[in-house]
Amino acid sequence: MRQYICENHLDIPERRNDQLFTNPKGKKLTRSGVSYVLAKYIHKANTAVNSFFPQITPHCLRHSKAMHLVEAGKNLIYIRDFLGHESIETTQVYAKANPEARRKALETMDTRMNTPAMPDWNDDPDLKAFLKTL
């Protein structure tokens, strides 16, 4: 990245607010432009190794990055801001989709909840009598 920034003279103060990646006209790279570049290089990779890489979209990359951030234990507020979501509820989808994060949350809750063991129902004659009446 540093080499790219230097080669494109984006390291000088007057250009620090310029777009990092641009289209051939020097304008902001659009969503369809990113899709085009991604598809072009996936096609090249498939041709070069005579293989099949599935179609990868910008949204797929975005989703993957969000999942990696969740797996790394980053705060959902920061992930929301990174993704540009307006609401944290939108970002919580990533936390719900991660079984490892759910497991860790349940383990944490289990250690916090120090509930006594439930008594054996066989030791309760009143409960046994009630159940026989059903």
C-alpha positions as a printed Julia matrix, in Angstrom:
134×3 Matrix{Float64}:
   0.0     0.0     0.0
   2.81    2.41    0.84
   4.4     1.83   -2.55
   1.04    2.36   -4.28
   0.45    5.59   -2.33
   3.94    6.88   -3.2
   3.67    5.91   -6.88
   0.37    7.76   -7.16
   1.65   10.76   -5.19
  -1.07   10.36   -2.61
   1.44   10.96    0.19
   1.73   14.7    -0.43
  -0.42   16.92    1.78
  -2.5    18.36   -1.11
  -3.61   14.88   -2.19
  -4.23   13.22    1.2
  -8.01   13.56    0.76
  -8.01   12.15   -2.77
  -9.58    8.77   -3.52
  -7.23    5.87   -2.92
  -8.56    3.86   -5.85
 -10.03    5.48   -8.95
 -11.52    4.46  -12.27
  -9.69    5.11  -15.59
 -11.1     8.65  -15.64
  -9.57    9.38  -12.22
 -12.99    9.5   -10.56
 -14.2     7.67   -7.45
 -14.38    3.91   -7.97
 -18.06    2.91   -7.92
 -19.65   -0.27   -6.61
 -20.0    -1.59  -10.15
 -16.38   -0.62  -10.81
 -15.23   -2.68   -7.84
 -17.39   -5.59   -9.07
 -15.83   -5.3   -12.52
 -12.24   -5.32  -11.18
 -13.0    -8.25   -8.87
 -14.64  -10.27  -11.67
 -11.73   -9.52  -14.02
  -9.13  -10.87  -11.59
 -11.22  -13.9   -10.63
 -11.5   -14.72  -14.33
  -7.72  -14.33  -14.71
  -7.12  -16.61  -11.71
  -9.51  -19.24  -13.05
  -7.8   -19.14  -16.45
  -4.26  -19.21  -15.03
  -4.7   -22.29  -12.85
  -7.43  -23.96  -14.88
  -9.62  -23.99  -11.82
 -12.92  -22.56  -10.68
 -13.05  -19.88   -8.05
 -16.64  -18.99   -7.25
 -17.96  -15.56   -8.09
 -16.88  -13.22   -5.33
 -18.77   -9.97   -4.94
 -17.89   -6.82   -3.01
 -20.7    -7.73   -0.62
 -19.08  -11.13   -0.03
 -15.8    -9.39    0.88
 -17.66   -6.97    3.15
 -19.47   -9.83    4.89
 -16.22  -11.78    5.3
 -14.47   -8.79    6.86
 -17.36   -8.25    9.27
 -17.27  -11.92   10.3
 -13.49  -11.75   10.85
 -13.95   -8.69   13.06
 -16.62  -10.51   15.1
 -14.38  -13.58   15.42
 -11.53  -11.33   16.56
 -13.76  -10.12   19.39
 -14.15   -6.54   18.14
 -16.96   -4.49   19.62
 -20.13   -4.46   17.49
 -20.28   -0.67   17.73
 -16.92   -0.42   15.94
 -18.0    -2.97   13.35
 -21.22   -1.0    12.79
 -19.21    2.16   12.2
 -16.75    0.36    9.91
 -19.6    -1.03    7.8
 -21.5     2.23    7.85
 -24.64    0.71    9.31
 -27.15    3.15   10.72
 -28.4     0.77   13.38
 -26.61   -1.71   15.62
 -29.46   -4.2    14.97
 -28.23   -4.53   11.38
 -24.73   -5.36   12.59
 -25.94   -7.89   15.18
 -26.71  -10.27   12.31
 -22.97  -10.97   12.13
 -22.75  -11.8    15.82
 -25.75  -14.13   15.56
 -24.24  -15.87   12.54
 -21.05  -16.74   14.39
 -21.46  -20.0    16.36
 -18.09  -19.55   18.07
 -19.13  -16.13   19.41
 -22.39  -17.65   20.68
 -20.51  -20.48   22.39
 -18.15  -18.05   24.12
 -21.07  -15.89   25.25
 -22.85  -18.92   26.7
 -19.69  -20.07   28.47
 -19.28  -16.61   29.98
 -22.89  -16.59   31.14
 -22.51  -20.07   32.61
 -19.59  -19.0    34.78
 -21.45  -15.88   35.92
 -24.62  -17.75   36.84
 -23.74  -19.78   39.87
 -27.12  -21.44   40.29
 -27.52  -24.29   42.76
 -28.21  -27.75   41.38
 -31.88  -28.61   40.94
 -33.13  -31.13   43.49
 -33.99  -34.58   42.21
 -37.75  -34.79   41.62
 -37.71  -38.37   42.85
 -36.96  -37.06   46.35
 -40.18  -34.99   46.44
 -43.13  -37.18   47.56
 -45.65  -34.33   47.03
 -44.55  -33.91   43.41
 -44.7   -37.66   42.83
 -48.23  -37.8    44.28
 -49.31  -34.89   42.08
 -47.87  -36.52   38.98
 -49.76  -39.75   39.7
 -53.05  -37.84   39.65
 -52.52  -36.71   36.06
